[in-house]
Short mmCIF file of C-alpha atoms in Angstrom, two decimals:
data_model
loop_
_atom_site.label_atom_id
_atom_site.label_comp_id
_atom_site.label_asym_id
_atom_site.label_seq_id
_atom_site.Cartn_x
_atom_site.Cartn_y
_atom_site.Cartn_z
CA MET A 1 44.65 268.29 -155.44
CA GLU A 2 47.29 269.10 -154.46
CA LYS A 3 48.70 266.58 -151.94
CA ILE A 4 50.50 268.08 -148.89
CA THR A 5 53.12 265.14 -147.62
CA SER A 6 56.32 266.58 -145.39
CA ARG A 7 54.92 267.97 -141.95
CA ASN A 8 56.72 269.97 -143.04
CA ASN A 9 54.81 272.50 -145.03
CA PRO A 10 54.56 275.67 -145.01
CA LYS A 11 50.55 275.76 -145.10
CA ILE A 12 50.68 272.50 -142.36
CA LYS A 13 53.06 275.09 -139.36
CA TYR A 14 50.67 277.62 -139.34
CA ALA A 15 47.55 275.28 -139.88
CA CYS A 16 48.74 273.84 -136.06
CA SER A 17 50.29 276.93 -135.14
CA LEU A 18 46.57 277.65 -135.36
CA LYS A 19 45.97 275.75 -132.25
CA ASN A 20 47.19 277.48 -129.69
CA ASP A 21 47.19 280.72 -130.87
CA ARG A 22 43.62 282.05 -129.08
CA SER A 23 43.93 286.03 -130.65
CA SER A 24 44.30 284.78 -134.70
CA ALA A 25 41.19 285.45 -136.67
CA PHE A 26 40.96 281.81 -137.93
CA VAL A 27 41.23 278.44 -136.38
CA LEU A 28 41.73 275.24 -137.31
CA ALA A 29 38.52 272.65 -136.91
CA GLU A 30 38.76 268.67 -136.85
CA GLY A 31 36.97 265.92 -138.36
CA LEU A 32 34.02 265.81 -140.56
CA ARG A 33 31.37 266.81 -137.68
CA LEU A 34 32.87 270.21 -136.60
CA CYS A 35 33.29 270.56 -140.20
CA GLU A 36 30.32 270.03 -142.31
CA ASP A 37 29.09 272.35 -139.61
CA ALA A 38 31.78 275.26 -140.46
CA ALA A 39 30.66 274.71 -144.43
CA ARG A 40 26.56 274.49 -143.41
CA ASN A 41 26.69 277.55 -141.39
CA GLN A 42 28.52 279.87 -143.86
CA VAL A 43 31.40 280.07 -142.00
CA ALA A 44 34.02 281.93 -145.23
CA ILE A 45 36.84 278.01 -144.72
CA GLU A 46 40.14 279.19 -146.42
CA SER A 47 41.59 275.75 -146.30
CA CYS A 48 40.59 271.98 -146.32
CA PHE A 49 42.70 268.94 -145.94
CA VAL A 50 41.71 266.11 -146.63
CA SER A 51 43.68 261.82 -146.22
CA GLU A 52 43.51 260.14 -149.13
CA LYS A 53 41.23 258.18 -147.62
CA MET A 54 38.42 260.79 -146.52
CA ALA A 55 39.86 262.09 -150.83
CA GLN A 56 36.99 259.54 -151.55
CA SER A 57 34.13 260.22 -149.36
CA ALA A 58 31.09 261.09 -150.25
CA ALA A 59 30.65 262.81 -146.90
CA CYS A 60 33.63 265.25 -147.03
CA ALA A 61 32.22 266.55 -150.80
CA SER A 62 30.09 269.75 -149.60
CA ILE A 63 33.09 271.04 -147.15
CA LEU A 64 35.57 270.37 -150.15
CA GLN A 65 32.66 272.29 -152.05
CA ALA A 66 32.84 275.33 -149.64
CA SER A 67 37.27 275.62 -149.39
CA ALA A 68 38.63 278.21 -150.98
CA GLN A 69 42.04 275.38 -151.06
CA CYS A 70 41.95 271.82 -150.80
CA TYR A 71 44.47 269.67 -149.89
CA GLU A 72 45.20 266.11 -149.52
CA ILE A 73 47.35 265.66 -147.10
CA THR A 74 48.63 261.31 -146.23
CA ASP A 75 48.75 259.76 -142.86
CA ALA A 76 51.88 260.78 -141.05
CA VAL A 77 50.42 265.25 -141.92
CA CYS A 78 47.21 264.39 -140.82
CA ASP A 79 48.54 262.98 -137.48
CA LYS A 80 50.91 266.06 -136.63
CA LEU A 81 47.09 268.55 -137.56
CA ALA A 82 44.85 266.25 -135.51
CA ASP A 83 43.93 266.79 -131.59
CA THR A 84 42.86 263.55 -131.33
CA LYS A 85 44.39 260.29 -131.46
CA ASN A 86 42.02 258.38 -134.41
CA PRO A 87 41.86 261.32 -136.77
CA GLN A 88 38.75 261.19 -138.97
CA GLY A 89 41.88 262.15 -141.76
CA ILE A 90 39.92 265.68 -142.57
CA PHE A 91 40.59 269.98 -140.98
CA CYS A 92 39.47 273.28 -141.82
CA ILE A 93 40.71 276.22 -141.48
CA CYS A 94 37.89 278.77 -140.51
CA LYS A 95 37.59 281.99 -139.77
CA LYS A 96 36.12 283.38 -136.41
CA PRO A 97 32.34 284.66 -136.64
CA GLN A 98 32.86 288.42 -135.19
CA ALA A 99 33.08 288.30 -132.18
CA LEU A 100 30.35 290.55 -130.07
CA SER A 101 30.41 293.96 -128.33
CA GLU A 102 27.94 294.62 -127.82
CA VAL A 103 24.73 293.04 -125.92
CA GLU A 104 21.34 293.40 -126.88
CA PRO A 105 19.21 295.39 -124.28
CA ALA A 106 16.72 293.33 -124.98
CA GLY A 107 17.95 290.63 -124.83
CA LYS A 108 19.05 287.09 -122.03
CA TYR A 109 22.15 285.79 -122.07
CA LEU A 110 24.17 283.81 -119.63
CA LEU A 111 27.35 285.15 -118.80
CA LEU A 112 30.62 282.61 -118.16
CA GLU A 113 33.04 283.79 -115.18
CA ASN A 114 36.31 282.20 -114.87
CA VAL A 115 35.13 278.24 -116.02
CA ARG A 116 38.30 276.71 -117.92
CA ASP A 117 36.64 273.18 -118.44
CA PRO A 118 36.59 273.51 -122.13
CA GLY A 119 33.64 270.31 -121.57
CA ASN A 120 32.05 272.75 -119.67
CA PHE A 121 31.63 275.08 -121.37
CA GLY A 122 31.65 273.98 -125.19
CA THR A 123 28.12 272.59 -123.54
CA MET A 124 27.03 275.53 -122.48
CA LEU A 125 27.59 276.69 -124.64
CA ARG A 126 25.13 273.44 -126.52
CA THR A 127 22.30 274.60 -124.69
CA ALA A 128 22.26 278.20 -124.25
CA GLU A 129 21.97 278.09 -128.29
CA ALA A 130 19.20 274.80 -127.85
CA PHE A 131 17.11 277.77 -124.74
CA GLY A 132 17.48 280.43 -127.91
CA LEU A 133 19.41 282.23 -125.60
CA SER A 134 21.03 286.06 -127.28
CA GLY A 135 23.92 285.01 -126.58
CA MET A 136 27.58 283.79 -123.86
CA ILE A 137 29.55 286.65 -122.08
CA ALA A 138 32.82 284.99 -120.47
CA CYS A 139 34.87 286.58 -118.52
CA GLY A 140 38.38 284.64 -117.97
CA CYS A 141 37.16 281.76 -119.12
CA CYS A 142 39.31 279.05 -121.72
CA ASP A 143 39.31 279.52 -125.51
CA PRO A 144 36.11 279.27 -127.54
CA PHE A 145 38.35 277.72 -130.64
CA GLY A 146 39.88 275.08 -128.46
CA ALA A 147 39.48 272.11 -129.59
CA LYS A 148 37.70 270.15 -127.59
CA ALA A 149 35.96 273.39 -126.34
CA MET A 150 34.06 273.13 -130.08
CA ARG A 151 33.60 269.01 -130.10
CA ALA A 152 31.24 269.39 -127.13
CA SER A 153 29.67 272.32 -128.30
CA MET A 154 28.56 270.39 -131.27
CA GLY A 155 28.90 272.88 -133.58
CA ALA A 156 27.02 276.13 -131.64
CA VAL A 157 30.68 277.37 -131.23
CA PHE A 158 30.75 278.37 -135.65
CA ARG A 159 26.63 279.45 -135.14
CA PHE A 160 27.03 281.28 -131.69
CA PRO A 161 27.59 284.77 -130.32
CA VAL A 162 30.29 284.54 -127.19
CA ILE A 163 30.84 288.28 -125.92
CA GLU A 164 34.28 288.26 -124.33
CA ALA A 165 34.12 290.38 -121.78
CA GLU A 166 38.40 292.08 -120.74
CA ASN A 167 36.73 294.34 -118.04
CA GLU A 168 33.14 292.50 -117.15
CA LEU A 169 33.17 294.93 -114.11
CA VAL A 170 33.59 298.07 -116.85
CA PHE A 171 30.81 295.77 -119.89
CA LEU A 172 28.19 295.52 -116.40
CA GLN A 173 27.66 298.50 -114.74
CA GLU A 174 27.72 299.44 -118.32
CA ALA A 175 24.54 296.66 -118.98
CA LYS A 176 22.51 297.81 -116.47
CA ARG A 177 22.90 301.00 -117.28
CA LYS A 178 21.03 299.76 -120.39
CA GLY A 179 18.24 299.10 -117.82
CA MET A 180 19.45 295.14 -118.05
CA SER A 181 18.95 293.08 -114.99
CA LEU A 182 21.32 290.68 -113.41
CA TYR A 183 21.56 287.31 -111.67
CA CYS A 184 23.93 285.57 -110.01
CA SER A 185 23.97 281.49 -109.14
CA VAL A 186 25.01 281.33 -105.37
CA ILE A 187 24.04 278.66 -103.42
CA ASP A 188 22.14 279.58 -101.13
CA SER A 189 18.82 278.36 -99.84
CA ASP A 190 17.80 282.82 -98.72
CA ALA A 191 18.82 283.28 -102.25
CA ALA A 192 15.77 284.44 -104.95
CA ASP A 193 13.81 281.25 -106.43
CA VAL A 194 15.45 280.03 -109.73
CA ALA A 195 11.71 280.26 -110.45
CA THR A 196 12.26 283.65 -110.65
CA LEU A 197 13.88 284.18 -114.17
CA ALA A 198 10.92 282.72 -116.55
CA GLY A 199 9.58 285.59 -118.58
CA LYS A 200 12.16 288.52 -117.88
CA SER A 201 13.96 289.80 -121.10
CA GLY A 202 16.51 292.27 -120.36
CA MET A 203 19.22 290.66 -118.98
CA ILE A 204 21.95 289.00 -117.59
CA THR A 205 22.35 285.40 -115.59
CA ALA A 206 26.00 285.41 -113.51
CA VAL A 207 27.10 281.23 -113.55
CA GLY A 208 30.65 281.51 -111.70
CA ASN A 209 33.64 278.77 -112.03
CA GLU A 210 32.34 274.82 -109.61
CA ALA A 211 35.62 275.64 -107.57
CA ASN A 212 34.95 279.17 -106.99
CA GLY A 213 31.60 280.51 -107.45
CA LEU A 214 31.22 284.10 -108.93
CA SER A 215 33.74 286.74 -107.69
CA GLU A 216 32.29 288.94 -104.47
CA GLU A 217 33.05 291.79 -107.16
CA ILE A 218 29.60 289.79 -109.80
CA LEU A 219 27.50 288.98 -107.02
CA ALA A 220 27.68 293.14 -105.77
CA LEU A 221 26.41 293.92 -108.37
CA GLY A 222 23.20 291.59 -108.96
CA THR A 223 20.93 289.73 -107.62
CA PRO A 224 21.21 286.38 -105.83
CA VAL A 225 18.76 282.77 -107.10
CA THR A 226 19.69 279.81 -106.72
CA ILE A 227 18.81 276.76 -107.39
CA PRO A 228 16.33 274.61 -104.50
CA MET A 229 18.03 271.01 -104.09
CA ALA A 230 16.90 269.20 -101.60
CA GLY A 231 18.97 266.17 -101.65
CA ARG A 232 22.17 266.70 -99.36
CA ALA A 233 24.31 269.84 -99.37
CA GLU A 234 26.46 268.84 -102.75
CA SER A 235 26.11 271.79 -105.19
CA PHE A 236 25.59 271.12 -109.06
CA ASN A 237 28.13 270.79 -111.30
CA ALA A 238 28.78 274.08 -112.97
CA SER A 239 26.75 273.19 -116.26
CA GLN A 240 23.88 271.61 -115.58
CA ALA A 241 23.25 274.97 -113.16
CA ALA A 242 23.15 276.81 -115.93
CA THR A 243 21.07 274.22 -118.30
CA VAL A 244 18.49 274.64 -115.20
CA LEU A 245 19.45 278.51 -115.16
CA MET A 246 18.28 278.93 -118.65
CA TYR A 247 15.68 276.78 -118.82
CA GLU A 248 14.16 279.05 -116.81
CA MET A 249 16.00 281.84 -119.20
CA SER A 250 13.64 280.22 -121.78
CA LYS A 251 10.04 280.09 -120.15
CA MET B 1 50.67 249.87 -89.85
CA GLU B 2 51.88 246.41 -92.65
CA LYS B 3 53.95 247.97 -95.31
CA ILE B 4 53.54 246.27 -99.21
CA THR B 5 55.82 247.13 -101.37
CA SER B 6 55.26 243.93 -103.88
CA ARG B 7 52.97 245.36 -106.77
CA ASN B 8 52.68 241.36 -107.23
CA ASN B 9 51.63 241.20 -103.44
CA PRO B 10 48.04 239.09 -103.36
CA LYS B 11 46.54 241.88 -101.99
CA ILE B 12 47.09 244.53 -104.45
CA LYS B 13 46.84 241.91 -107.09
CA TYR B 14 42.98 241.19 -105.29
CA ALA B 15 42.82 245.45 -105.56
CA CYS B 16 43.66 245.60 -108.58
CA SER B 17 40.86 243.05 -110.49
CA LEU B 18 38.25 244.91 -108.95
CA LYS B 19 38.49 246.98 -111.32
CA ASN B 20 37.41 245.48 -113.62
CA ASP B 21 34.33 243.32 -112.26
CA ARG B 22 31.41 245.53 -112.30
CA SER B 23 29.59 241.51 -110.25
CA SER B 24 31.81 242.15 -107.07
CA ALA B 25 30.12 243.31 -103.70
CA PHE B 26 33.03 245.55 -103.81
CA VAL B 27 35.18 248.34 -105.60
CA LEU B 28 38.64 249.64 -105.35
CA ALA B 29 37.26 254.68 -104.09
CA GLU B 30 40.35 256.08 -106.21
CA GLY B 31 41.80 259.70 -104.44
CA LEU B 32 40.63 261.26 -100.53
CA ARG B 33 37.36 262.95 -101.75
CA LEU B 34 36.00 259.63 -102.64
CA CYS B 35 37.55 257.65 -99.54
CA GLU B 36 35.36 259.97 -97.99
CA ASP B 37 32.62 259.89 -98.61
CA ALA B 38 33.04 256.32 -98.89
CA ALA B 39 34.30 256.79 -95.37
CA ARG B 40 31.35 259.38 -94.11
CA ASN B 41 28.51 258.20 -95.31
CA GLN B 42 29.19 254.51 -93.19
CA VAL B 43 30.46 252.66 -96.05
CA ALA B 44 32.57 248.78 -94.91
CA ILE B 45 35.84 249.69 -95.87
CA GLU B 46 38.04 246.28 -95.39
CA SER B 47 41.19 247.17 -96.44
CA CYS B 48 42.77 251.16 -96.66
CA PHE B 49 46.38 251.60 -98.81
CA VAL B 50 48.24 254.67 -98.29
CA SER B 51 51.35 256.56 -100.22
CA GLU B 52 54.47 256.72 -97.20
CA LYS B 53 53.53 260.53 -98.11
CA MET B 54 49.58 260.34 -97.08
CA ALA B 55 50.43 258.15 -94.40
CA GLN B 56 52.20 261.37 -92.87
CA SER B 57 49.10 264.19 -93.61
CA ALA B 58 46.29 264.59 -91.47
CA ALA B 59 43.65 264.64 -94.22
CA CYS B 60 43.45 260.84 -94.49
CA ALA B 61 42.97 259.53 -90.79
CA SER B 62 39.39 259.34 -90.53
CA ILE B 63 39.96 257.35 -93.50
CA LEU B 64 42.18 254.72 -91.70
CA GLN B 65 40.24 254.18 -88.72
CA ALA B 66 36.84 253.92 -90.50
CA SER B 67 39.11 251.33 -92.29
CA ALA B 68 39.14 247.26 -91.14
CA GLN B 69 42.51 247.84 -92.34
CA CYS B 70 45.15 249.11 -93.46
CA TYR B 71 48.70 249.00 -95.52
CA GLU B 72 51.37 251.31 -96.30
CA ILE B 73 52.23 250.77 -100.37
CA THR B 74 55.77 252.11 -101.96
CA ASP B 75 55.55 254.67 -105.00
CA ALA B 76 55.12 251.85 -107.56
CA VAL B 77 52.43 250.07 -105.51
CA CYS B 78 50.80 253.18 -105.87
CA ASP B 79 51.47 254.00 -109.06
CA LYS B 80 49.91 250.08 -110.26
CA LEU B 81 46.77 250.70 -107.99
CA ALA B 82 46.05 254.33 -109.85
CA ASP B 83 43.46 254.66 -112.63
CA THR B 84 44.31 258.84 -113.00
CA LYS B 85 47.86 259.38 -113.86
CA ASN B 86 49.26 262.32 -110.50
CA PRO B 87 47.54 259.30 -108.16
CA GLN B 88 46.94 260.87 -104.58
CA GLY B 89 47.65 257.83 -102.62
CA ILE B 90 44.86 256.09 -101.12
CA PHE B 91 43.01 253.73 -102.85
CA CYS B 92 39.62 252.24 -100.53
CA ILE B 93 38.23 248.47 -101.21
CA CYS B 94 34.86 249.02 -99.98
CA LYS B 95 32.06 247.42 -99.99
CA LYS B 96 29.52 248.08 -102.65
CA PRO B 97 26.01 249.37 -100.42
CA GLN B 98 22.86 247.01 -101.26
CA ALA B 99 20.61 247.50 -104.57
CA LEU B 100 18.14 247.78 -104.69
CA SER B 101 16.13 245.63 -106.90
CA GLU B 102 12.26 247.10 -106.40
CA VAL B 103 10.88 251.24 -106.68
CA GLU B 104 8.45 252.83 -103.58
CA PRO B 105 5.03 253.43 -105.91
CA ALA B 106 5.12 256.99 -103.89
CA GLY B 107 8.83 257.97 -104.93
CA LYS B 108 10.03 259.39 -108.50
CA TYR B 109 13.20 258.06 -110.59
CA LEU B 110 15.43 258.49 -114.05
CA LEU B 111 16.06 255.51 -115.77
CA LEU B 112 18.86 255.46 -117.96
CA GLU B 113 19.07 252.97 -121.15
CA ASN B 114 22.39 252.60 -122.62
CA VAL B 115 23.80 255.08 -121.29
CA ARG B 116 27.82 254.44 -121.80
CA ASP B 117 29.15 257.30 -120.99
CA PRO B 118 30.72 257.28 -117.19
CA GLY B 119 30.81 260.33 -117.13
CA ASN B 120 27.63 261.51 -117.43
CA PHE B 121 26.60 258.77 -115.71
CA GLY B 122 28.11 259.61 -112.55
CA THR B 123 27.52 262.92 -112.80
CA MET B 124 23.17 262.23 -113.66
CA LEU B 125 23.40 260.74 -110.30
CA ARG B 126 24.94 263.56 -108.63
CA THR B 127 22.44 265.12 -109.98
CA ALA B 128 19.62 263.24 -109.13
CA GLU B 129 20.83 263.38 -105.68
CA ALA B 130 20.94 266.91 -105.24
CA PHE B 131 17.25 267.38 -106.40
CA GLY B 132 16.14 264.54 -104.12
CA LEU B 133 15.06 262.10 -106.05
CA SER B 134 14.00 258.63 -104.69
CA GLY B 135 16.72 256.28 -107.39
CA MET B 136 18.30 256.01 -110.19
CA ILE B 137 17.37 252.89 -112.44
CA ALA B 138 19.88 251.73 -115.05
CA CYS B 139 19.34 249.76 -118.19
CA GLY B 140 21.78 248.48 -119.61
CA CYS B 141 23.49 251.46 -118.56
CA CYS B 142 28.30 251.60 -117.51
CA ASP B 143 29.24 250.35 -114.15
CA PRO B 144 27.69 252.70 -111.55
CA PHE B 145 31.01 251.55 -109.76
CA GLY B 146 33.33 252.51 -113.06
CA ALA B 147 36.79 254.87 -111.50
CA LYS B 148 34.93 257.68 -113.88
CA ALA B 149 31.49 256.96 -112.43
CA MET B 150 32.36 257.46 -109.11
CA ARG B 151 33.67 260.58 -109.68
CA ALA B 152 31.42 261.98 -111.58
CA SER B 153 29.33 261.54 -109.00
CA MET B 154 31.15 263.29 -106.01
CA GLY B 155 30.54 260.58 -104.25
CA ALA B 156 26.93 259.87 -104.76
CA VAL B 157 27.01 256.87 -106.10
CA PHE B 158 27.71 255.45 -102.31
CA ARG B 159 24.43 257.44 -100.20
CA PHE B 160 21.74 256.66 -103.57
CA PRO B 161 20.37 254.44 -104.75
CA VAL B 162 20.56 252.83 -108.06
CA ILE B 163 18.28 250.00 -109.12
CA GLU B 164 20.32 248.10 -112.20
CA ALA B 165 17.36 246.27 -113.80
CA GLU B 166 18.00 243.25 -116.29
CA ASN B 167 15.45 242.52 -117.90
CA GLU B 168 13.27 246.74 -118.24
CA LEU B 169 10.04 245.41 -119.55
CA VAL B 170 9.35 243.26 -117.16
CA PHE B 171 10.18 246.00 -114.07
CA LEU B 172 8.22 248.87 -115.43
CA GLN B 173 5.18 246.35 -116.20
CA GLU B 174 5.08 246.17 -112.76
CA ALA B 175 6.17 249.52 -111.68
CA LYS B 176 2.68 250.54 -113.74
CA ARG B 177 1.02 247.59 -112.39
CA LYS B 178 1.69 248.65 -108.18
CA GLY B 179 0.20 252.53 -110.26
CA MET B 180 3.57 254.50 -110.86
CA SER B 181 3.35 256.56 -114.34
CA LEU B 182 6.01 256.56 -116.57
CA TYR B 183 7.72 259.53 -118.99
CA CYS B 184 9.07 258.97 -121.99
CA SER B 185 12.04 262.07 -122.23
CA VAL B 186 12.12 262.98 -126.54
CA ILE B 187 12.08 265.81 -129.79
CA ASP B 188 8.77 266.37 -130.07
CA SER B 189 7.72 269.64 -130.40
CA ASP B 190 3.68 268.08 -130.34
CA ALA B 191 5.16 265.56 -126.95
CA ALA B 192 3.57 267.49 -123.42
CA ASP B 193 6.21 270.03 -122.00
CA VAL B 194 8.85 269.13 -119.76
CA ALA B 195 6.49 271.16 -117.28
CA THR B 196 4.06 268.43 -116.81
CA LEU B 197 6.50 266.63 -114.55
CA ALA B 198 6.03 269.34 -112.00
CA GLY B 199 4.01 267.83 -108.85
CA LYS B 200 3.14 264.17 -109.17
CA SER B 201 4.50 261.30 -106.65
CA GLY B 202 5.03 257.31 -108.12
CA MET B 203 6.40 258.12 -111.29
CA ILE B 204 9.95 257.02 -113.42
CA THR B 205 10.90 259.83 -116.37
CA ALA B 206 12.96 257.47 -118.06
CA VAL B 207 16.32 259.11 -120.20
CA GLY B 208 17.65 257.10 -123.22
CA ASN B 209 21.15 257.54 -124.37
CA GLU B 210 22.14 260.50 -127.11
CA ALA B 211 23.39 259.05 -130.10
CA ASN B 212 19.63 256.84 -130.23
CA GLY B 213 17.29 257.97 -128.00
CA LEU B 214 15.13 255.82 -125.75
CA SER B 215 14.02 252.23 -127.64
CA GLU B 216 10.62 251.45 -129.28
CA GLU B 217 9.71 248.88 -126.63
CA ILE B 218 9.87 251.26 -123.68
CA LEU B 219 8.65 254.89 -126.06
CA ALA B 220 5.23 252.60 -126.72
CA LEU B 221 4.72 252.03 -122.87
CA GLY B 222 4.63 255.99 -121.46
CA THR B 223 3.52 258.96 -122.29
CA PRO B 224 6.23 261.51 -124.31
CA VAL B 225 7.52 264.67 -122.56
CA THR B 226 9.46 267.41 -124.03
CA ILE B 227 11.60 269.75 -123.66
CA PRO B 228 11.14 272.81 -124.95
CA MET B 229 13.55 274.36 -127.44
CA ALA B 230 14.36 277.82 -128.66
CA GLY B 231 17.11 277.57 -131.04
CA ARG B 232 18.16 275.32 -133.74
CA ALA B 233 17.38 272.11 -134.10
CA GLU B 234 20.35 270.78 -132.19
CA SER B 235 19.65 268.48 -129.33
CA PHE B 236 20.59 268.81 -125.80
CA ASN B 237 23.50 266.64 -124.62
CA ALA B 238 21.44 263.27 -122.65
CA SER B 239 23.12 264.85 -119.00
CA GLN B 240 22.02 268.36 -119.77
CA ALA B 241 18.34 267.65 -120.57
CA ALA B 242 17.75 264.72 -118.00
CA THR B 243 18.56 267.39 -115.82
CA VAL B 244 15.67 269.68 -115.86
CA LEU B 245 13.55 266.84 -116.21
CA MET B 246 15.19 266.16 -112.47
CA TYR B 247 15.17 269.97 -112.36
CA GLU B 248 10.41 269.76 -113.10
CA MET B 249 10.33 266.68 -111.20
CA SER B 250 11.79 267.96 -108.72
CA LYS B 251 8.99 269.87 -108.10
#
């Protein structure tokens, strides 16, 4: 395996540049779990970088096998690539799965508007996959392939379709024209109970960001639904609310 | 208002000591939101410490009013008290609400076993309050009054009953003797659907920690329930699973 000892090696510089390049077709994945997820899900792995210690571990064998090119790196190079404090010593440059641009009219989708917290975003992605939804539609959200969002998604980002809608209103109008229903999560005891989402298909359920909720423009297009609350008027965290919505959608 | 300029002032030392003293009857709350929650919920506030800038803000008036003693502190003292990077400049020493030791036989409780992540713990506390549960039972969990758990709870820790069960098996056997039902969250498609939790009372639903699930000892005492999963075999994050359980319990 070729050894890279310089933090200024062009391959390392390129790998680091991916951390802040949302528009790239490639992403730098860090850690055994995420790199394994990539290898296991037929994600194209362009390069794999492993520390000397990791190179000797059996745990990385399948990842090295799946990777077009493999490099051994020093601890200093490892620290440069790492996003975490105690890196495990394995990094892969992965090709992002092709983003979808259209919804399947009979499918079930969660739409997130302006969700910026990568931990929340990744958790919702993982949960959407577990509930068997058709995909997630992201409007003005954080980068699905940011390091923290990828970690929180537990690899779901490599498997589960995310549609990044540039103009959410045009997108939703088109979806409605195809016969899909839009539901909007709100805090309003007069809105329909979320249980109304059960047993339906051809639907998009929208969740806004925690501070501001959904925009007026999206609210104007859909049917408001709400989670009955018995306790004080504290609203749910956005990702807990989305979990209940998806649970009902999955029924 | 008396002014404290020394980081070694005994009152400041005492306040800092509370951050790592789980057994104390007092807790140091940081930030406007949490201190307001304390003041609004009739929590006894022994002392309030505010930065010069915060002291001039109308936002802290009700908190100062509720506090037995008030001190103005310098920025250096503020940094010493702070758990966050950019402190808002307000801290209260609050008396913890009296912990419960018994469950109400007709109530609905979430039991958490070995949940160590304070963010998850606090989120579940907040969600349990929103769903109107009777209380939470914590066995081997992180400190409910740790700084991060308090923040994630959005103040619910001051309002919502938490029972810390030292011997969880004795506790559960006693609850069952009182006629309560115990349900255990598991990942097992043969277990009963979580929807079975709806419409019942006199119940405790147990959730284990994410890595290991529930202990064999607790599993032996209760009825297994599971959340139907349609997607790949990735399990839910513990706090998402608990959200679905509590949603069904609240029905």
